[in-house]
Amino acid sequence: MTFPDPHTPELSLRPDTVTVQAGRPARTPGAPVNTPITLSAKYIHDSDRPYGRDGNEGWDALETALGALEGGHAISFASGMAAIAAVADLVPVGGVVVLPPTAYHGVSHWFGRLAERGLLSVRTADPSDTAAVLAAADGADLVWLESIANPTMEVADIPAIAAGAREKGALIAVDATFATPLRQRPLELGADLVVHSATKFLGGHSDLLLGVVIAASEEHARSIAGYRHDAGSIPGGIEPFLALRGLRTLAVRLDRAEANALELARRLSQHPSVAAVHYPGLPGDSEQERAARVLPGGCGAMVSFETLGTAEQTERVLAGLRLFAHATSLGDVESSIERRARWAGDAASGVPATLCRMSVGIENVEDLWTDLDEGLRGLSGAPGA
Ligand SMILES: *Cc1c(COP(=O)(O)O)cnc(C)c1O
């Protein structure tokens, strides 16, 4: 039996089927069902891939799957930041980049470094304010969005921003790490480029670093692949295999983690030690209507909340939790939590001092709640504290 190619448009496989089926070897007798890990720095002449920096079958497999999922050309990198640096390379010298004020701190640092060297200049605009982003996009070369945004969990109106910015001649890149391709596909919404830190939800098991850019146009894809080759910011031989294995279970992991996240967000919004909860899917929130439009499948597994204690008390509570790992990073099967303003870049960009960013995993939600609830009751502001 020959297996249909998931790229074949007439098949129009659904995204959760693509995550399982795409990027596998052809089904010939005796063929493996997974692309084997190839660890080789050099290859026998004469092929178009004489050297390990030119390509790898394992990258191809992952890129086929991610390209099919997002509807573009995928190029994988050593990390999310390496992928982001590759997109930054598309900005001409003297160009203008529009960033969210609280972008992932690595993004702010990287563009800030290029700006310090006089290579480009940076403007900031809140991505949840479409008019402000479009005003800042006048004369800009690149508009950078995060959706769902870190750590405010705001959802940008990508179709409106993409249409407006395109008219002004700016490229639109979306860091969709928090949303995953199962909740939002920015290329379908009009973006030119999508970036994922596959270290997070795509991998999902805290065991790899990898990044990916998916470009709508072949021209951008070629330029970005050329940058990767020249900069050497290539993924390793093993990480793409792990990322693809993680992708196989993304749909079920995300469904479970998201259901847990919604339940925890609901309960936290009633908690006596909690001042505010940031989650696009909370009912009664007008943000939710926008979220529902942009993320029809669900609102992801990231929740932020602000406590009524001090930063120091909050830090102690998080360090004392038993199930939630007191650690950065996100999108994994195990839950983790951190006070985001512990990072100088986030504190400087105005993230509230007691804002806790939670990556909700796939554990039993009642156990997660017991851990959080007991910890938070120790804060001042809570009855009996
Ligand atoms: C982690 C992260 C990055 C950077 O990815 P790395 O794989 O750590 O280099 C970029 N954007 C967002 C939203 C992230 O969470």
Tab-separated table of C-alpha atoms and ligand atoms in Angstrom:
chain	number	residue	atom	x	y	z
A	1	MET	CA	0.000	0.000	0.000
A	2	THR	CA	1.288	3.451	-0.749
A	3	PHE	CA	0.397	6.090	1.742
A	4	PRO	CA	-1.111	9.412	0.621
A	5	ASP	CA	1.209	12.363	0.943
A	6	PRO	CA	-0.178	14.724	3.630
A	7	HIS	CA	0.947	17.627	1.449
A	8	THR	CA	-1.575	16.674	-1.210
A	9	PRO	CA	-4.082	19.504	-0.865
A	10	GLU	CA	-7.091	17.510	-2.011
A	11	LEU	CA	-6.705	15.226	0.976
A	12	SER	CA	-7.096	18.236	3.285
A	13	LEU	CA	-6.160	16.245	6.350
A	14	ARG	CA	-7.048	17.895	9.623
A	15	PRO	CA	-4.175	19.387	11.627
A	16	ASP	CA	-4.309	16.787	14.418
A	17	THR	CA	-3.952	14.049	11.775
A	18	VAL	CA	-1.054	15.903	10.151
A	19	THR	CA	0.813	16.025	13.502
A	20	VAL	CA	0.677	12.221	13.625
A	21	GLN	CA	1.192	11.300	9.977
A	22	ALA	CA	3.373	13.897	8.244
A	23	GLY	CA	7.130	13.590	7.938
A	24	ARG	CA	7.343	9.790	7.820
A	25	PRO	CA	9.307	7.739	5.300
A	26	ALA	CA	7.515	6.356	2.223
A	27	ARG	CA	5.706	3.086	3.020
A	28	THR	CA	7.777	0.622	1.013
A	29	PRO	CA	8.285	-2.977	2.169
A	30	GLY	CA	10.680	-3.075	5.109
A	31	ALA	CA	10.886	0.714	5.469
A	32	PRO	CA	10.994	2.119	9.006
A	33	VAL	CA	7.941	4.121	10.081
A	34	ASN	CA	10.153	6.824	11.625
A	35	THR	CA	12.935	8.688	9.848
A	36	PRO	CA	16.116	7.293	11.415
A	37	ILE	CA	18.502	9.601	13.269
A	38	THR	CA	21.448	10.360	10.976
A	39	LEU	CA	24.630	11.311	12.813
A	40	SER	CA	27.126	12.131	10.101
A	41	ALA	CA	29.154	15.292	9.575
A	42	LYS	CA	30.192	14.378	6.050
A	43	TYR	CA	28.700	12.584	3.074
A	44	ILE	CA	30.204	10.916	0.022
A	45	HIS	CA	30.546	13.232	-2.982
A	46	ASP	CA	28.551	13.981	-5.283
A	47	SER	CA	25.302	15.114	-3.733
A	48	ASP	CA	23.790	18.497	-2.995
A	49	ARG	CA	24.533	17.854	0.680
A	50	PRO	CA	28.238	17.201	1.035
A	51	TYR	CA	28.473	18.441	4.615
A	52	GLY	CA	26.429	18.291	7.844
A	53	ARG	CA	25.627	21.999	7.745
A	54	ASP	CA	23.928	21.553	4.348
A	55	GLY	CA	21.073	19.385	5.576
A	56	ASN	CA	19.979	16.261	7.411
A	57	GLU	CA	17.175	13.755	6.826
A	58	GLY	CA	15.969	14.296	10.365
A	59	TRP	CA	15.555	18.044	9.782
A	60	ASP	CA	13.672	17.250	6.575
A	61	ALA	CA	11.197	15.008	8.391
A	62	LEU	CA	10.411	17.594	11.058
A	63	GLU	CA	10.274	20.433	8.525
A	64	THR	CA	7.895	18.467	6.287
A	65	ALA	CA	5.515	17.992	9.208
A	66	LEU	CA	5.691	21.585	10.473
A	67	GLY	CA	5.471	23.029	6.961
A	68	ALA	CA	2.344	20.950	6.275
A	69	LEU	CA	0.811	22.018	9.597
A	70	GLU	CA	1.369	25.750	9.145
A	71	GLY	CA	0.955	25.842	5.362
A	72	GLY	CA	4.442	27.113	4.468
A	73	HIS	CA	8.126	26.239	4.177
A	74	ALA	CA	9.697	25.246	7.511
A	75	ILE	CA	13.360	25.743	8.418
A	76	SER	CA	14.545	24.335	11.763
A	77	PHE	CA	17.222	25.858	14.002
A	78	ALA	CA	19.310	25.175	17.074
A	79	SER	CA	16.801	27.004	19.310
A	80	GLY	CA	13.882	29.384	19.204
A	81	MET	CA	16.278	32.311	19.556
A	82	ALA	CA	18.357	31.064	16.605
A	83	ALA	CA	15.143	31.019	14.544
A	84	ILE	CA	14.303	34.556	15.709
A	85	ALA	CA	17.807	35.793	14.789
A	86	ALA	CA	17.267	34.355	11.305
A	87	VAL	CA	14.065	36.389	10.885
A	88	ALA	CA	15.880	39.501	12.137
A	89	ASP	CA	18.389	38.949	9.326
A	90	LEU	CA	15.602	39.766	6.817
A	91	VAL	CA	15.507	43.368	8.108
A	92	PRO	CA	17.686	45.653	5.963
A	93	VAL	CA	20.398	47.783	7.601
A	94	GLY	CA	18.732	50.948	8.885
A	95	GLY	CA	15.341	49.199	8.964
A	96	VAL	CA	12.566	49.648	11.520
A	97	VAL	CA	11.070	46.857	13.639
A	98	VAL	CA	7.839	47.093	15.668
A	99	LEU	CA	7.904	44.956	18.837
A	100	PRO	CA	5.408	44.326	21.646
A	101	PRO	CA	6.502	46.192	24.828
A	102	THR	CA	6.558	42.925	26.787
A	103	ALA	CA	7.880	40.634	24.045
A	104	TYR	CA	9.633	37.444	25.147
A	105	HIS	CA	12.747	38.916	26.768
A	106	GLY	CA	15.146	37.178	24.370
A	107	VAL	CA	13.384	38.894	21.467
A	108	SER	CA	13.665	42.343	23.092
A	109	HIS	CA	17.346	41.685	23.892
A	110	TRP	CA	18.211	40.502	20.404
A	111	PHE	CA	16.568	43.395	18.547
A	112	GLY	CA	17.919	45.766	21.241
A	113	ARG	CA	21.446	44.492	20.564
A	114	LEU	CA	21.059	45.097	16.822
A	115	ALA	CA	19.654	48.573	17.550
A	116	GLU	CA	22.584	49.408	19.867
A	117	ARG	CA	24.939	48.643	17.022
A	118	GLY	CA	22.991	51.016	14.788
A	119	LEU	CA	21.825	48.257	12.441
A	120	LEU	CA	18.111	48.928	12.896
A	121	SER	CA	15.715	50.817	15.137
A	122	VAL	CA	12.933	49.495	17.347
A	123	ARG	CA	9.463	50.888	18.088
A	124	THR	CA	7.081	49.306	20.549
A	125	ALA	CA	3.308	48.953	20.262
A	126	ASP	CA	0.832	46.848	22.231
A	127	PRO	CA	-0.288	44.005	19.902
A	128	SER	CA	-3.745	43.938	21.503
A	129	ASP	CA	-4.210	47.525	20.204
A	130	THR	CA	-4.463	47.082	16.438
A	131	ALA	CA	-4.594	50.835	15.698
A	132	ALA	CA	-1.416	51.444	17.746
A	133	VAL	CA	0.446	48.653	15.937
A	134	LEU	CA	-0.622	49.962	12.535
A	135	ALA	CA	0.390	53.520	13.453
A	136	ALA	CA	3.828	52.203	14.480
A	137	ALA	CA	4.034	50.188	11.238
A	138	ASP	CA	4.337	53.352	9.116
A	139	GLY	CA	7.666	53.039	7.352
A	140	ALA	CA	8.484	49.829	9.265
A	141	ASP	CA	10.143	46.781	7.695
A	142	LEU	CA	8.989	44.162	10.178
A	143	VAL	CA	6.074	43.940	12.606
A	144	TRP	CA	6.733	41.339	15.284
A	145	LEU	CA	3.732	39.887	17.097
A	146	GLU	CA	3.398	37.398	19.882
A	147	SER	CA	0.070	35.671	20.009
A	148	ILE	CA	-0.828	34.334	22.541
A	149	ALA	CA	1.456	36.938	24.193
A	150	ASN	CA	4.014	36.247	26.920
A	151	PRO	CA	3.199	36.806	29.813
A	152	THR	CA	-0.013	38.841	29.433
A	153	MET	CA	-1.829	36.122	27.420
A	154	GLU	CA	-3.299	38.716	25.106
A	155	VAL	CA	-4.436	37.667	21.640
A	156	ALA	CA	-3.614	39.914	18.672
A	157	ASP	CA	-6.019	40.481	15.797
A	158	ILE	CA	-3.590	38.991	13.278
A	159	PRO	CA	-5.841	39.323	10.181
A	160	ALA	CA	-6.389	43.067	10.750
A	161	ILE	CA	-2.749	43.780	11.622
A	162	ALA	CA	-1.430	41.665	8.731
A	163	ALA	CA	-3.708	43.349	6.184
A	164	GLY	CA	-2.867	46.853	7.437
A	165	ALA	CA	0.865	46.272	7.732
A	166	ARG	CA	1.072	44.648	4.305
A	167	GLU	CA	-0.399	47.807	2.768
A	168	LYS	CA	2.430	49.736	4.439
A	169	GLY	CA	5.001	47.331	3.037
A	170	ALA	CA	6.038	45.713	6.336
A	171	LEU	CA	6.567	41.993	6.866
A	172	ILE	CA	4.550	40.356	9.652
A	173	ALA	CA	6.187	37.720	11.815
A	174	VAL	CA	4.266	35.945	14.592
A	175	ASP	CA	5.860	34.124	17.492
A	176	ALA	CA	3.121	31.525	17.975
A	177	THR	CA	4.957	29.413	20.563
A	178	PHE	CA	2.135	29.691	23.141
A	179	ALA	CA	-0.718	29.021	20.696
A	180	THR	CA	0.851	26.084	18.781
A	181	PRO	CA	-0.241	25.300	15.193
A	182	LEU	CA	-3.266	23.467	16.607
A	183	ARG	CA	-4.810	26.664	17.980
A	184	GLN	CA	-3.665	29.279	15.481
A	185	ARG	CA	-2.050	29.204	12.040
A	186	PRO	CA	-0.791	32.741	11.417
A	187	LEU	CA	0.112	32.190	7.746
A	188	GLU	CA	-3.559	31.424	7.048
A	189	LEU	CA	-4.396	34.692	8.840
A	190	GLY	CA	-2.110	36.705	6.569
A	191	ALA	CA	1.278	36.663	8.322
A	192	ASP	CA	4.482	36.205	6.286
A	193	LEU	CA	6.467	34.269	8.868
A	194	VAL	CA	5.752	32.138	11.924
A	195	VAL	CA	8.269	31.292	14.617
A	196	HIS	CA	8.042	28.565	17.237
A	197	SER	CA	10.297	27.693	20.084
A	198	ALA	CA	9.842	23.936	19.606
A	199	THR	CA	11.580	23.655	22.980
A	200	LYS	CA	8.102	24.305	24.384
A	201	PHE	CA	4.780	22.701	23.346
A	202	LEU	CA	5.967	21.015	20.129
A	203	GLY	CA	8.654	19.043	21.966
A	204	GLY	CA	6.665	18.977	25.167
A	205	HIS	CA	8.959	16.918	27.418
A	206	SER	CA	11.671	19.338	28.664
A	207	ASP	CA	14.354	17.366	26.842
A	208	LEU	CA	15.386	19.461	23.840
A	209	LEU	CA	16.025	22.945	22.484
A	210	LEU	CA	14.968	23.635	18.909
A	211	GLY	CA	13.402	26.450	16.922
A	212	VAL	CA	11.601	26.733	13.627
A	213	VAL	CA	10.648	29.458	11.149
A	214	ILE	CA	7.839	28.760	8.706
A	215	ALA	CA	7.783	31.154	5.750
A	216	ALA	CA	4.802	31.703	3.459
A	217	SER	CA	6.996	32.563	0.465
A	218	GLU	CA	9.711	30.460	-1.125
A	219	GLU	CA	11.845	33.574	-1.450
A	220	HIS	CA	11.903	34.184	2.317
A	221	ALA	CA	12.407	30.467	2.952
A	222	ARG	CA	15.459	30.406	0.693
A	223	SER	CA	16.931	33.484	2.341
A	224	ILE	CA	16.371	32.055	5.835
A	225	ALA	CA	17.798	28.651	4.884
A	226	GLY	CA	20.821	30.436	3.425
A	227	TYR	CA	21.274	32.356	6.684
A	228	ARG	CA	21.111	29.091	8.673
A	229	HIS	CA	23.754	27.520	6.474
A	230	ASP	CA	26.080	30.505	6.709
A	231	ALA	CA	25.511	31.299	10.409
A	232	GLY	CA	25.707	27.597	11.287
A	233	SER	CA	22.703	27.876	13.619
A	234	ILE	CA	21.587	24.372	12.627
A	235	PRO	CA	19.720	21.906	14.843
A	236	GLY	CA	21.620	18.892	16.145
A	237	GLY	CA	21.161	15.378	14.796
A	238	ILE	CA	18.970	14.121	17.639
A	239	GLU	CA	16.757	17.083	18.564
A	240	PRO	CA	14.599	17.051	15.402
A	241	PHE	CA	13.786	13.376	16.061
A	242	LEU	CA	12.710	14.231	19.613
A	243	ALA	CA	10.733	17.268	18.458
A	244	LEU	CA	8.905	15.192	15.850
A	245	ARG	CA	8.172	12.499	18.431
A	246	GLY	CA	6.772	15.220	20.692
A	247	LEU	CA	4.649	16.581	17.854
A	248	ARG	CA	2.970	13.158	17.427
A	249	THR	CA	1.160	13.595	20.762
A	250	LEU	CA	0.659	17.378	20.684
A	251	ALA	CA	-3.098	17.204	20.101
A	252	VAL	CA	-3.847	15.010	23.118
A	253	ARG	CA	-1.321	16.747	25.365
A	254	LEU	CA	-2.695	20.154	24.506
A	255	ASP	CA	-6.358	19.153	24.949
A	256	ARG	CA	-5.638	17.864	28.430
A	257	ALA	CA	-3.320	20.705	29.488
A	258	GLU	CA	-5.770	23.284	28.167
A	259	ALA	CA	-8.717	21.778	30.056
A	260	ASN	CA	-6.571	21.854	33.209
A	261	ALA	CA	-5.522	25.463	32.494
A	262	LEU	CA	-9.108	26.661	32.066
A	263	GLU	CA	-10.175	24.980	35.306
A	264	LEU	CA	-7.225	26.413	37.271
A	265	ALA	CA	-7.819	29.879	35.779
A	266	ARG	CA	-11.475	29.714	36.865
A	267	ARG	CA	-10.632	28.627	40.397
A	268	LEU	CA	-7.765	31.124	40.750
A	269	SER	CA	-10.102	33.965	39.774
A	270	GLN	CA	-12.104	33.136	42.945
A	271	HIS	CA	-9.060	32.685	45.203
A	272	PRO	CA	-8.703	35.074	48.159
A	273	SER	CA	-4.946	35.549	47.571
A	274	VAL	CA	-5.253	36.316	43.861
A	275	ALA	CA	-5.641	39.887	42.536
A	276	ALA	CA	-6.014	39.135	38.809
A	277	VAL	CA	-5.959	36.209	36.371
A	278	HIS	CA	-4.817	36.501	32.756
A	279	TYR	CA	-6.232	33.788	30.504
A	280	PRO	CA	-7.995	34.471	27.187
A	281	GLY	CA	-10.632	31.804	27.782
A	282	LEU	CA	-12.059	33.087	31.056
A	283	PRO	CA	-15.827	33.577	30.736
A	284	GLY	CA	-17.332	37.036	31.120
A	285	ASP	CA	-14.201	38.605	29.733
A	286	SER	CA	-14.608	40.618	26.531
A	287	GLU	CA	-11.090	39.557	25.551
A	288	GLN	CA	-12.518	36.076	25.306
A	289	GLU	CA	-14.705	36.990	22.347
A	290	ARG	CA	-11.638	38.070	20.423
A	291	ALA	CA	-9.775	35.008	21.566
A	292	ALA	CA	-12.608	32.803	20.422
A	293	ARG	CA	-12.419	34.381	16.991
A	294	VAL	CA	-8.681	34.088	16.623
A	295	LEU	CA	-8.213	30.783	18.473
A	296	PRO	CA	-11.302	28.773	17.607
A	297	GLY	CA	-9.902	25.543	19.016
A	298	GLY	CA	-9.056	26.752	22.536
A	299	CYS	CA	-6.936	29.193	24.481
A	300	GLY	CA	-3.777	27.255	25.292
A	301	ALA	CA	-2.227	25.971	28.499
A	302	MET	CA	-0.519	29.127	29.779
A	303	VAL	CA	-2.111	31.097	32.611
A	304	SER	CA	-0.759	34.153	34.434
A	305	PHE	CA	-2.052	35.499	37.733
A	306	GLU	CA	-1.107	38.284	40.131
A	307	THR	CA	-1.089	37.673	43.879
A	308	LEU	CA	-2.055	39.967	46.750
A	309	GLY	CA	1.280	39.342	48.517
A	310	THR	CA	4.655	40.962	47.973
A	311	ALA	CA	7.139	39.813	45.331
A	312	GLU	CA	9.266	38.129	48.028
A	313	GLN	CA	6.305	36.289	49.594
A	314	THR	CA	5.143	35.192	46.173
A	315	GLU	CA	8.601	33.917	45.287
A	316	ARG	CA	8.657	31.862	48.511
A	317	VAL	CA	5.236	30.358	47.786
A	318	LEU	CA	6.306	29.288	44.293
A	319	ALA	CA	9.570	27.798	45.559
A	320	GLY	CA	7.591	25.799	48.151
A	321	LEU	CA	5.104	24.179	45.735
A	322	ARG	CA	5.411	20.413	45.542
A	323	LEU	CA	4.012	19.565	42.106
A	324	PHE	CA	4.668	22.714	40.077
A	325	ALA	CA	8.364	22.905	39.209
A	326	HIS	CA	9.745	26.319	40.192
A	327	ALA	CA	11.399	26.779	36.817
A	328	THR	CA	11.247	28.772	33.619
A	329	SER	CA	10.274	27.377	30.208
A	330	LEU	CA	6.867	25.977	29.380
A	331	GLY	CA	4.701	23.724	27.283
A	332	ASP	CA	5.757	20.447	28.864
A	333	VAL	CA	3.833	17.494	30.271
A	334	GLU	CA	4.818	18.530	33.804
A	335	SER	CA	3.507	21.787	35.252
A	336	SER	CA	5.872	24.642	36.077
A	337	ILE	CA	5.570	28.165	37.442
A	338	GLU	CA	7.679	31.264	37.917
A	339	ARG	CA	7.386	34.900	38.917
A	340	ARG	CA	8.168	36.516	35.593
A	341	ALA	CA	9.605	39.782	36.979
A	342	ARG	CA	12.483	37.762	38.480
A	343	TRP	CA	13.987	38.341	34.997
A	344	ALA	CA	15.444	41.827	34.701
A	345	GLY	CA	14.145	42.239	31.140
A	346	ASP	CA	10.557	41.468	32.158
A	347	ALA	CA	10.713	43.712	35.239
A	348	ALA	CA	12.013	46.560	33.035
A	349	SER	CA	9.211	46.108	30.494
A	350	GLY	CA	6.572	46.578	33.196
A	351	VAL	CA	5.502	43.015	34.015
A	352	PRO	CA	3.821	43.290	37.471
A	353	ALA	CA	6.100	42.220	40.354
A	354	THR	CA	3.752	39.471	41.589
A	355	LEU	CA	2.729	38.114	38.189
A	356	CYS	CA	3.163	34.330	38.221
A	357	ARG	CA	3.272	32.600	34.857
A	358	MET	CA	2.056	29.054	34.988
A	359	SER	CA	2.633	26.387	32.350
A	360	VAL	CA	-0.108	23.874	33.048
A	361	GLY	CA	0.757	20.251	32.377
A	362	ILE	CA	-1.259	17.075	32.000
A	363	GLU	CA	-1.380	15.938	35.635
A	364	ASN	CA	-4.705	15.434	37.419
A	365	VAL	CA	-6.174	18.908	37.848
A	366	GLU	CA	-7.293	18.240	41.440
A	367	ASP	CA	-3.711	17.523	42.499
A	368	LEU	CA	-2.520	20.682	40.748
A	369	TRP	CA	-5.218	22.718	42.452
A	370	THR	CA	-4.426	21.339	45.924
A	371	ASP	CA	-0.776	22.289	45.432
A	372	LEU	CA	-1.576	25.850	44.283
A	373	ASP	CA	-4.406	26.489	46.713
A	374	GLU	CA	-2.437	25.362	49.770
A	375	GLY	CA	0.607	27.373	48.718
A	376	LEU	CA	-1.330	30.556	47.989
A	377	ARG	CA	-3.260	30.426	51.274
A	378	GLY	CA	0.029	31.206	53.010
A	379	LEU	CA	0.109	34.686	51.447
A	380	SER	CA	-0.861	37.813	53.307
A	381	GLY	CA	-4.263	38.919	52.081
A	382	ALA	CA	-5.551	35.367	52.456
A	383	PRO	CA	-7.900	34.682	55.347
A	384	GLY	CA	-5.984	33.204	58.280
A	385	ALA	CA	-2.579	34.203	56.889
B	1	LIG	C1	11.203	30.138	24.886
B	1	LIG	C2	10.673	31.126	23.946
B	1	LIG	C3	11.481	31.649	22.921
B	1	LIG	C4	12.938	31.257	22.756
B	1	LIG	O1	13.092	29.898	22.443
B	1	LIG	P1	14.392	29.016	22.839
B	1	LIG	O2	14.092	27.698	22.267
B	1	LIG	O3	14.489	29.046	24.335
B	1	LIG	O4	15.577	29.686	22.236
B	1	LIG	C5	10.907	32.566	22.046
B	1	LIG	N1	9.625	32.957	22.183
B	1	LIG	C6	8.823	32.485	23.164
B	1	LIG	C7	7.410	32.957	23.249
B	1	LIG	C8	9.320	31.554	24.076
B	1	LIG	O5	8.533	31.099	25.050
